[in-house]
Coordinates of C-alpha atoms in Angstrom, one line a residue:
M418 CA 41.1 351.9 145.5
L419 CA 39.7 348.7 145.7
G420 CA 35.6 348.6 145.7
P421 CA 33.2 346.9 148.2
E422 CA 33.3 342.8 148.3
T423 CA 29.6 343.1 148.2
D424 CA 29.9 344.6 143.6
G425 CA 31.8 341.5 141.5
R426 CA 30.8 344.0 138.1
R427 CA 33.7 346.1 136.8
P428 CA 33.2 349.5 136.5
T429 CA 32.3 351.8 132.9
Q430 CA 33.7 354.4 131.3
G431 CA 33.3 357.2 132.7
E432 CA 31.2 355.3 135.9
R433 CA 31.9 356.8 139.5
G434 CA 32.0 353.7 141.8
P435 CA 33.9 353.1 144.7
G436 CA 37.3 352.8 145.2
Y437 CA 37.4 355.7 142.2
P438 CA 41.0 357.3 142.5
G439 CA 40.7 360.7 144.8
E440 CA 37.9 359.2 146.5
P441 CA 38.5 361.1 149.9
M442 CA 40.1 358.5 153.0
D443 CA 38.5 360.8 155.7
K444 CA 36.0 358.3 156.1
Y445 CA 37.9 355.4 156.0
Q446 CA 39.6 354.1 159.1
V447 CA 43.0 351.9 158.7
L448 CA 42.8 348.6 160.2
Y449 CA 46.5 347.2 159.1
Q450 CA 49.0 347.0 156.6
L451 CA 49.3 344.0 153.2
N452 CA 52.7 343.7 151.7
P453 CA 53.4 347.0 149.4
G454 CA 52.6 346.1 145.5
A455 CA 53.5 348.6 142.9
L456 CA 53.6 352.1 143.6
G457 CA 52.0 351.7 146.3
V458 CA 51.5 350.8 150.0
N459 CA 48.0 348.3 150.6
L460 CA 45.7 349.1 153.0
V461 CA 42.7 347.7 155.0
V462 CA 40.2 350.0 155.7
E463 CA 36.8 350.0 157.3
E464 CA 34.2 352.7 156.4
M465 CA 33.0 353.8 159.2
E466 CA 29.4 354.6 158.6
T467 CA 28.8 350.7 156.8
K468 CA 31.8 349.2 158.9
V469 CA 32.4 347.6 155.5
K470 CA 36.0 346.6 154.8
R471 CA 37.3 347.3 151.4
V472 CA 41.3 346.8 150.5
I473 CA 42.7 350.2 148.8
K474 CA 46.1 351.2 147.4
Q475 CA 47.7 354.4 148.4
V476 CA 49.3 356.1 145.6
E477 CA 51.5 359.0 144.7
C478 CA 51.6 359.7 140.9
M479 CA 53.5 361.6 139.0
D480 CA 51.0 361.7 136.2
D481 CA 48.3 359.9 134.5
H482 CA 50.4 357.0 132.9
Q483 CA 51.0 355.8 137.0
A484 CA 47.8 356.5 138.6
S485 CA 46.0 354.3 135.2
Q486 CA 48.9 351.6 136.2
A487 CA 48.1 351.4 140.0
L488 CA 44.4 351.2 139.5
E489 CA 44.9 348.3 136.6
E490 CA 46.6 346.5 139.2
S491 CA 44.1 347.1 141.9
T492 CA 41.4 346.5 139.9
E493 CA 42.1 343.2 138.3
A494 CA 43.7 341.8 141.8
M495 CA 39.9 342.9 143.6
Y496 CA 38.3 341.2 141.0
L497 CA 40.4 337.6 141.6
R498 CA 40.2 337.9 144.7
K499 CA 35.8 338.4 144.7
S500 CA 35.3 335.3 142.3
L501 CA 38.1 333.5 144.3
R502 CA 35.6 334.3 148.1
Q503 CA 32.2 334.0 145.1
S504 CA 33.6 330.1 143.9
S505 CA 37.1 327.8 144.6
G506 CA 36.6 326.7 141.4
S507 CA 37.6 330.6 140.3
L508 CA 40.5 329.6 140.8
E509 CA 40.4 326.4 138.3
T510 CA 41.5 328.6 135.3
V511 CA 44.9 329.8 136.8
L512 CA 46.1 326.7 137.9
K513 CA 45.5 325.3 134.9
T514 CA 47.4 327.8 133.2
M515 CA 50.1 327.1 136.4
E516 CA 49.8 323.2 134.9
E517 CA 50.3 324.1 131.7
K518 CA 53.6 326.2 132.0
Q519 CA 54.8 323.5 133.9
I520 CA 55.1 325.5 137.2
P521 CA 56.7 323.7 140.3
D522 CA 54.8 322.6 142.5
A523 CA 52.1 323.8 141.3
E524 CA 49.6 321.2 142.9
T525 CA 51.0 322.1 146.3
F526 CA 50.3 325.9 145.4
G527 CA 46.3 324.6 144.3
N528 CA 46.2 323.6 148.0
L529 CA 47.6 326.2 149.5
L530 CA 46.5 329.4 147.6
P531 CA 42.2 328.9 147.7
R532 CA 42.9 329.3 151.2
M533 CA 45.6 331.8 151.3
L534 CA 43.5 334.4 149.3
Q535 CA 40.8 335.2 151.7
I536 CA 39.8 338.8 152.2
D537 CA 38.8 338.8 156.1
P538 CA 42.8 337.5 157.9
S539 CA 40.7 335.2 160.5
D540 CA 39.7 333.1 157.9
R541 CA 43.3 332.3 155.8
I542 CA 45.4 329.5 156.3
T543 CA 48.0 330.2 159.2
I544 CA 51.5 330.5 158.3
K545 CA 52.3 326.8 160.5
D546 CA 49.7 325.1 157.9
V547 CA 51.1 326.4 155.0
V548 CA 54.2 325.3 156.0
H549 CA 53.1 321.8 157.1
I550 CA 51.3 321.7 153.6
T551 CA 54.5 323.0 151.4
F552 CA 57.4 320.7 153.6
V553 CA 55.5 317.8 155.2
S554 CA 52.5 317.1 153.4
G555 CA 53.0 318.9 149.9
S556 CA 54.9 318.3 146.6
F557 CA 58.1 320.7 147.5
K558 CA 61.3 319.5 147.2
S559 CA 65.1 320.6 148.3
S560 CA 67.8 320.2 146.6
C561 CA 69.9 321.7 149.7
I562 CA 70.6 319.8 153.0
S563 CA 70.6 323.4 154.4
L564 CA 66.4 323.3 154.3
T565 CA 65.1 322.0 157.8
L566 CA 62.3 323.5 159.4
Y567 CA 61.5 323.9 163.0
R568 CA 65.5 323.8 164.6
E569 CA 68.7 324.8 164.5
T570 CA 71.1 323.1 162.4
V571 CA 73.7 320.9 163.9
P572 CA 77.5 322.6 163.7
A573 CA 79.9 321.5 161.0
S574 CA 81.9 321.9 164.0
I575 CA 79.3 319.9 165.9
T576 CA 79.3 317.1 163.7
D577 CA 82.6 316.7 162.7
M578 CA 83.4 316.1 166.8
L579 CA 80.6 313.2 166.8
L580 CA 82.5 311.8 163.1
E581 CA 85.9 311.4 165.5
G582 CA 84.3 310.4 168.5
N583 CA 82.7 307.1 169.9
V584 CA 79.6 305.3 171.1
A585 CA 79.1 306.8 174.5
S586 CA 80.2 309.7 173.8
I587 CA 77.7 309.6 170.5
L588 CA 75.5 309.0 173.1
D589 CA 76.0 311.9 175.3
L590 CA 76.6 314.3 173.6
R591 CA 73.4 314.1 171.2
R592 CA 71.5 313.7 174.5
G593 CA 73.0 317.9 175.5
Y594 CA 72.4 318.4 172.1
I595 CA 68.6 317.8 171.7
H596 CA 68.1 319.4 174.4
S597 CA 70.1 322.5 174.4
S598 CA 68.7 325.9 173.5
Q599 CA 69.9 325.3 170.2
A600 CA 67.4 322.5 169.8
S601 CA 64.9 323.5 172.0
V602 CA 61.9 323.8 169.2
V603 CA 62.3 320.1 168.5
P604 CA 59.9 317.5 169.3
R605 CA 61.9 314.6 170.7
D606 CA 60.0 311.8 169.0
R607 CA 60.4 313.7 165.8
A608 CA 64.3 313.8 166.0
L609 CA 64.8 310.2 167.1
R610 CA 65.7 307.9 164.4
P611 CA 62.8 305.1 163.6
W612 CA 65.1 302.6 165.0
S613 CA 64.6 302.0 169.0
S614 CA 67.5 302.1 171.7
E615 CA 67.0 297.7 172.1
R616 CA 67.1 297.3 167.8
S617 CA 70.7 298.9 167.1
L618 CA 72.3 297.5 164.2
P619 CA 75.5 295.6 165.6
C620 CA 79.1 296.0 164.4
L621 CA 77.8 299.4 162.3
P622 CA 81.2 301.9 162.2
V623 CA 81.4 305.6 163.5
P624 CA 79.7 308.2 161.0
A625 CA 76.8 305.4 160.5
E626 CA 76.4 305.2 164.6
V627 CA 75.8 308.9 163.7
M628 CA 73.1 308.8 161.1
Q629 CA 71.2 306.5 163.7
N630 CA 71.0 308.8 166.3
F631 CA 70.6 312.1 164.6
S632 CA 68.7 311.0 161.8
G633 CA 66.5 313.9 161.8
W634 CA 69.8 316.5 160.7
P635 CA 69.8 316.0 157.4
E636 CA 73.4 318.1 157.6
V637 CA 74.9 316.0 160.3
Q638 CA 73.4 312.6 157.5
F639 CA 74.8 314.1 154.5
R640 CA 78.5 314.9 156.0
A641 CA 78.2 311.9 157.8
M642 CA 77.8 309.6 154.6
K643 CA 80.2 311.9 152.8
R644 CA 83.0 310.4 156.0
L645 CA 81.7 306.4 155.0
L646 CA 82.5 307.0 151.5
K647 CA 86.1 308.0 152.2
M648 CA 86.4 304.6 154.9
P649 CA 88.8 301.9 153.6
A650 CA 86.5 299.3 152.9
D651 CA 87.8 297.2 156.2
Q652 CA 85.8 299.3 158.3
L653 CA 83.0 299.6 156.3
G654 CA 82.6 296.0 157.4
L655 CA 82.6 294.7 153.5
P656 CA 82.9 293.1 151.6
W657 CA 78.9 293.2 152.4
C658 CA 77.4 294.9 155.7
P659 CA 73.3 295.0 155.1
E660 CA 72.7 296.7 158.2
L661 CA 75.1 299.8 157.0
V662 CA 72.5 298.9 153.6
E663 CA 69.6 299.2 156.6
V664 CA 70.8 302.5 157.1
V665 CA 71.7 304.6 154.1
V666 CA 68.3 303.7 153.1
T667 CA 66.0 304.7 156.1
T668 CA 67.8 308.1 156.1
M669 CA 66.7 308.0 151.9
Q670 CA 63.4 307.5 152.9
L671 CA 63.6 310.4 155.7
H672 CA 65.1 312.5 153.8
D673 CA 63.4 312.1 150.5
R674 CA 63.4 315.8 149.9
V675 CA 66.6 316.9 149.5
L676 CA 68.2 315.7 147.2
D677 CA 71.8 315.7 148.3
I678 CA 70.7 313.0 151.0
Q679 CA 69.5 311.1 147.8
L680 CA 73.0 311.7 145.7
C681 CA 75.4 310.5 148.1
A682 CA 73.8 308.3 149.3
C683 CA 73.5 306.7 146.4
S684 CA 77.0 307.1 146.0
L685 CA 77.0 305.2 148.9
L686 CA 74.9 302.1 147.6
L687 CA 77.1 301.9 144.8
H688 CA 79.9 302.0 146.6
L689 CA 79.3 299.2 148.8
L690 CA 77.4 297.6 146.0
G691 CA 80.4 297.1 144.2
Q692 CA 82.0 295.9 146.9
A693 CA 80.1 293.4 147.5
M694 CA 80.0 291.9 143.0
V695 CA 83.8 292.0 143.1
H696 CA 83.9 289.1 146.3
H697 CA 81.4 287.6 144.4
L698 CA 78.9 287.2 147.0
E699 CA 75.3 285.2 146.8
A700 CA 72.8 286.9 145.1
K701 CA 71.1 286.8 147.5
A702 CA 72.9 288.8 149.8
L703 CA 72.4 292.4 147.4
C704 CA 68.9 290.8 147.3
N705 CA 67.2 294.0 148.7
Q706 CA 64.5 294.7 147.7
A707 CA 63.7 298.1 149.7
I708 CA 67.5 299.0 148.0
T709 CA 64.9 299.2 144.6
S710 CA 62.0 301.1 145.6
A711 CA 64.2 303.6 147.8
V712 CA 66.8 304.7 144.9
L713 CA 63.4 304.3 141.9
R714 CA 61.4 306.0 144.3
A715 CA 64.1 309.3 144.5
L716 CA 63.9 308.9 140.2
W717 CA 60.2 309.8 140.0
S718 CA 61.4 312.8 142.7
Y719 CA 63.6 313.5 140.6
P720 CA 63.9 312.2 136.8
E721 CA 65.5 314.7 135.2
E722 CA 68.2 315.2 137.9
E723 CA 71.0 313.4 135.7
S724 CA 73.8 312.9 138.4
L725 CA 71.1 311.2 140.7
L726 CA 69.7 308.8 137.0
V727 CA 73.1 307.7 136.3
L728 CA 73.5 306.8 139.3
V729 CA 69.8 305.1 140.2
Y730 CA 69.9 303.5 136.8
S731 CA 73.5 301.8 138.0
L732 CA 72.0 300.6 141.4
L733 CA 68.6 298.7 139.6
A734 CA 71.2 297.5 137.4
I735 CA 73.1 295.6 139.3
T736 CA 69.6 294.6 141.8
T737 CA 68.1 293.6 138.9
T738 CA 70.3 291.1 137.6
Q739 CA 72.0 289.7 140.8
E740 CA 68.3 288.9 142.1
S741 CA 67.5 285.3 142.5
E742 CA 65.5 283.9 138.8
S743 CA 62.1 284.6 139.8
E744 CA 62.4 287.7 141.7
S745 CA 64.8 288.9 139.1
E746 CA 61.5 288.3 137.0
S747 CA 59.0 289.8 139.4
V748 CA 61.1 293.3 139.3
S749 CA 62.0 293.5 135.9
E750 CA 58.0 292.8 135.1
E751 CA 57.8 295.4 138.3
L752 CA 59.5 298.3 136.7
Q753 CA 58.9 297.9 133.6
N754 CA 55.0 298.7 134.0
A755 CA 56.3 301.7 136.9
G756 CA 57.6 303.2 133.6
L757 CA 61.7 302.2 133.6
L758 CA 61.5 301.0 129.6
E759 CA 59.9 304.5 129.0
H760 CA 61.8 306.4 130.8
I761 CA 65.3 305.5 130.1
L762 CA 64.4 305.0 126.3
E763 CA 63.4 309.3 126.9
H764 CA 66.1 309.9 128.3
L765 CA 68.8 308.0 126.0
N766 CA 66.9 310.6 123.5
S767 CA 67.3 313.9 124.7
S768 CA 70.3 313.4 126.9
L769 CA 72.4 312.0 123.7
E770 CA 75.1 314.7 124.2
S771 CA 75.4 312.7 128.3
R772 CA 77.9 310.3 127.7
D773 CA 77.3 308.8 131.1
V774 CA 73.8 308.5 130.6
C775 CA 73.5 306.9 128.2
V776 CA 76.4 304.4 129.6
S777 CA 74.1 303.7 132.0
G778 CA 70.6 303.7 130.4
L779 CA 72.5 301.3 128.3
G780 CA 73.4 298.9 131.1
L781 CA 70.3 299.4 132.8
L782 CA 68.0 298.5 129.9
W783 CA 69.6 295.0 129.0
A784 CA 69.1 294.4 132.4
L785 CA 66.0 294.7 132.5
L786 CA 65.6 292.6 129.1
L787 CA 68.0 289.6 130.3
D788 CA 65.3 287.7 131.9
G789 CA 63.0 287.9 129.5
I790 CA 60.0 289.1 130.4
I791 CA 58.9 292.1 128.4
V792 CA 55.6 293.6 129.3
N793 CA 55.2 295.8 126.3
K794 CA 57.6 295.3 123.1
A795 CA 56.3 298.7 120.7
P796 CA 58.8 300.3 123.0
L797 CA 61.5 298.5 122.4
E798 CA 61.3 299.1 118.2
K799 CA 63.1 302.0 118.9
V800 CA 65.8 300.7 120.0
P801 CA 67.9 300.2 117.4
D802 CA 67.9 303.8 116.3
L803 CA 69.0 305.0 119.0
I804 CA 71.8 303.2 119.9
S805 CA 73.0 303.6 116.4
Q806 CA 72.4 307.4 117.1
V807 CA 74.2 306.5 120.4
L808 CA 76.9 304.9 118.6
A809 CA 77.1 307.5 116.2
T810 CA 77.8 309.9 119.2
Y811 CA 80.2 308.1 120.5
P812 CA 82.4 306.3 117.4
A813 CA 85.8 305.5 119.0
D814 CA 83.9 304.3 122.6
G815 CA 84.2 301.3 123.9
E816 CA 82.9 301.0 126.3
M817 CA 79.3 301.9 125.0
A818 CA 79.9 300.0 122.4
E819 CA 80.2 297.1 124.6
A820 CA 76.4 297.4 126.2
S821 CA 75.6 298.4 122.9
C822 CA 76.7 294.9 121.4
G823 CA 74.5 292.8 124.7
V824 CA 71.3 295.2 124.2
F825 CA 71.7 294.4 120.2
W826 CA 72.4 290.4 121.2
L827 CA 68.9 290.3 123.9
L828 CA 66.7 292.2 121.7
S829 CA 67.5 289.9 118.5
L830 CA 66.5 287.1 120.8
L831 CA 63.5 288.8 121.9
G832 CA 62.9 288.9 118.3
C833 CA 62.8 293.2 118.5
I834 CA 64.4 293.6 115.3
K835 CA 62.4 294.6 112.4
E836 CA 63.8 292.9 108.9
Q837 CA 64.4 296.0 108.2
Q838 CA 66.8 297.2 110.6
F839 CA 68.6 293.8 110.2
E840 CA 71.9 295.2 107.7
Q841 CA 71.9 298.3 110.4
V842 CA 72.2 296.7 113.2
V843 CA 74.4 294.3 111.5
A844 CA 77.1 296.6 110.4
L845 CA 76.7 298.1 114.1
L846 CA 77.9 294.4 115.6
L847 CA 80.5 294.2 113.0
Q848 CA 81.8 297.8 113.9
S849 CA 81.9 297.0 117.3
I850 CA 84.0 293.5 117.0
R851 CA 86.5 296.0 115.2
L852 CA 86.7 298.9 117.7
C853 CA 86.9 296.4 120.7
Q854 CA 88.7 292.8 120.0
N855 CA 90.6 293.2 123.7
R856 CA 86.6 293.2 125.5
V857 CA 85.7 289.9 126.1
L858 CA 82.1 290.5 126.7
L859 CA 81.8 293.0 124.1
V860 CA 82.9 290.3 121.7
N861 CA 81.1 287.3 122.9
N862 CA 77.3 289.6 123.1
A863 CA 78.4 291.2 119.0
Y864 CA 78.8 287.5 117.8
R865 CA 75.7 286.4 119.5
G866 CA 73.8 289.0 118.2
L867 CA 75.1 288.3 114.5
A868 CA 73.9 284.4 115.0
S869 CA 70.8 284.9 116.1
L870 CA 69.7 287.6 113.2
V871 CA 72.1 285.4 110.5
E872 CA 69.7 282.3 112.1
V873 CA 66.3 284.3 110.2
S874 CA 67.5 286.1 107.3
E875 CA 69.4 285.6 105.3
L876 CA 69.4 289.6 104.3
A877 CA 71.5 289.4 107.3
A878 CA 74.0 286.7 106.3
F879 CA 74.5 288.5 103.4
K880 CA 75.8 291.7 105.3
V881 CA 78.1 290.1 107.6
V882 CA 80.3 288.1 104.3
V883 CA 80.6 291.1 102.0
Q884 CA 83.6 292.5 101.8
E885 CA 82.8 296.1 102.9
E886 CA 85.9 299.0 104.1
G887 CA 88.1 296.3 102.1
S888 CA 87.8 293.7 103.9
S889 CA 84.5 291.3 105.4
G890 CA 82.5 290.1 107.7
L891 CA 85.1 286.7 107.5
S892 CA 88.0 288.1 108.0
L893 CA 86.7 289.5 110.9
V894 CA 85.8 286.0 112.4
K895 CA 89.4 284.9 111.4
E896 CA 91.2 288.2 113.1
T897 CA 89.2 287.1 115.8
Y898 CA 89.3 283.8 116.4
Q899 CA 93.3 284.5 116.5
L900 CA 93.8 286.7 119.4
H901 CA 91.2 284.6 121.3
K902 CA 91.6 280.7 120.6
D903 CA 92.4 280.0 123.9
D904 CA 89.1 281.7 125.3
P905 CA 86.4 278.2 124.8
E906 CA 82.8 280.5 125.4
V907 CA 84.6 282.9 122.5
V908 CA 85.3 279.9 119.8
E909 CA 81.7 278.8 120.6
N910 CA 80.1 281.6 120.3
V911 CA 82.0 282.3 116.5
G912 CA 81.3 278.4 115.6
M913 CA 77.5 279.5 116.0
L914 CA 77.7 281.5 113.7
L915 CA 78.9 280.1 110.9
V916 CA 76.5 277.7 111.3
H917 CA 73.9 280.2 110.7
L918 CA 75.7 281.0 107.5
A919 CA 76.7 277.8 106.9
S920 CA 72.5 276.4 106.5
Y921 CA 72.4 278.7 103.1
E922 CA 73.7 277.8 100.1
E923 CA 74.1 280.9 98.8
I924 CA 76.9 281.7 101.3
L925 CA 79.0 277.9 101.0
P926 CA 80.6 279.5 98.4
E927 CA 82.3 282.7 100.3
L928 CA 83.0 279.8 103.0
V929 CA 84.7 277.9 101.2
S930 CA 87.0 280.6 99.2
S931 CA 87.5 282.3 102.4
S932 CA 89.3 279.3 103.7
M933 CA 86.9 278.9 107.0
K934 CA 87.8 274.5 106.1
A935 CA 90.6 275.0 108.0
L936 CA 89.6 277.4 110.7
V937 CA 86.6 275.4 111.4
Q938 CA 88.9 271.6 111.6
E939 CA 91.3 273.7 113.5
I940 CA 88.3 274.2 116.3
K941 CA 86.9 270.7 116.3
E942 CA 90.7 268.9 116.9
R943 CA 91.1 271.7 119.5
F944 CA 88.7 271.6 121.6
T945 CA 86.9 267.5 121.5
S946 CA 86.2 268.0 125.6
S947 CA 83.3 270.4 123.9
L948 CA 80.3 268.6 122.6
E949 CA 78.7 271.6 121.2
L950 CA 82.1 272.8 119.6
V951 CA 82.4 269.8 117.5
S952 CA 78.9 269.7 117.0
Y953 CA 78.8 273.1 115.4
A954 CA 82.4 271.8 114.0
E955 CA 81.2 268.6 112.2
K956 CA 77.8 270.5 111.2
V957 CA 80.3 273.5 109.1
L958 CA 82.4 270.8 107.7
L959 CA 79.5 268.6 106.2
R960 CA 78.3 271.5 104.8
L961 CA 81.3 272.8 103.2
E962 CA 82.3 269.6 101.7
A963 CA 79.0 268.8 100.2
A964 CA 78.8 272.6 98.7
T965 CA 82.8 271.6 96.9
S966 CA 81.8 268.5 95.5
L967 CA 78.2 269.4 94.4
S968 CA 77.1 271.3 91.5
P969 CA 76.5 274.7 92.2
P970 CA 74.8 275.0 94.6
G971 CA 70.5 275.9 93.9
R972 CA 68.9 278.7 95.6
G973 CA 67.6 279.1 99.4
A974 CA 68.4 278.2 102.1
A975 CA 69.1 274.5 103.5
Q976 CA 68.9 272.8 107.3
P977 CA 72.3 271.8 108.9

């Protein structure tokens, strides 16, 4: 039995204090029963003579061990409750332990527990307030669309009928449903969507109209978005329907605690943006700060949810690269300040076994580096080693290699690759070209990255021309040219690499012995209309001619 509230000390061994097992119950009046505890029932009682209220445990013990166990449980509970009554800060140790053990929603528990753990029932927080704090004001989140408060769900059959109907029938059914007994507990202002009827968005497919008019029901929103994902492009108003995007983004904001909604909404946004990009719409058509904010909020709400993480990374990569130049810089800077760069690197390291996370993470990293504005370069020093681990894990994955080469190129331009990493990065770029000569984007970015590194490092230049695995980088250059000689962009990047290689005296003999002069001469003759390519070719030819007519070259690098 638990002792009175006025005595905060523990009974010493042998002391017979209030609440000692075996004390007669005839001097107490049972007020009501609390939730049962181990080995017995918790009762709130009042001593008839003194009117002092106590919480006791009524137990039936089979032996001394059970009696001791029951007393220990009661004693611990008593002193916790007493300490809470004496000081609101008494729970700090418990809450700190919860945080250290990473108990979910510890902050919300810290808000609720002091108000729930009151001896006098009249002092305790009401169930209504608990629900409000937990699910409305608090940070509790649900992964299930079936979690609905203050109302019953809309039956799936009704939802399907709405999704098949027209505007008039939808509105009629909605009015009837809100006033029906099933939804009578829902305040009308809570059920209505945030759009007013005077501002109904035009040209929307039926499921999107259902989403507008049933915005308070996540199960309806979920089924409607799944229906939209299955609809053909012409019925969605594609290639671009900003009204539909607005509906989806607003749904994400309204139901940010429902993971199913966030997943489905991100999938739908990715589909819509993908269609717009296929049709080459102007960048401003895709510029929508609301999209970026909504998906970023979803990411922070569920930072470890892998399926959502992949979708959000992909969406942010699109929105960041499709902004206008000035807007892109501000968005990239905003995302970096929000900690997105560190988030990507953390998950490239921790989710190495997840191919989708690695591919989407590298894609978003490339998008953030593209504008050249880096808030903090320090985290980027880890990237070459991380990419090396990724490529070692997926050695035959062309898409992974393509994303990696793009990041390597931008890192080299930003000066974020250390000198001791040059050889490793050059080797990875050459390996990626050998793996995927048919991927034009990979080839372009890889040669850009090689040229950037060779420009600043003779060590990188030697790594390109040295014989490895039966062939050198110069042999690879010839293969690339033969495969892509009709693509001026690829040839230009090859020419840029050759210019920087030819700037080193020690490299010139390798270029001469590899018969690079004939290749460069062909480039000059085939691309007479490209001033850049002609300039590259002439510089390399001058260096090669000088190397063959002069005495053996000395050490050091000469400028082209």
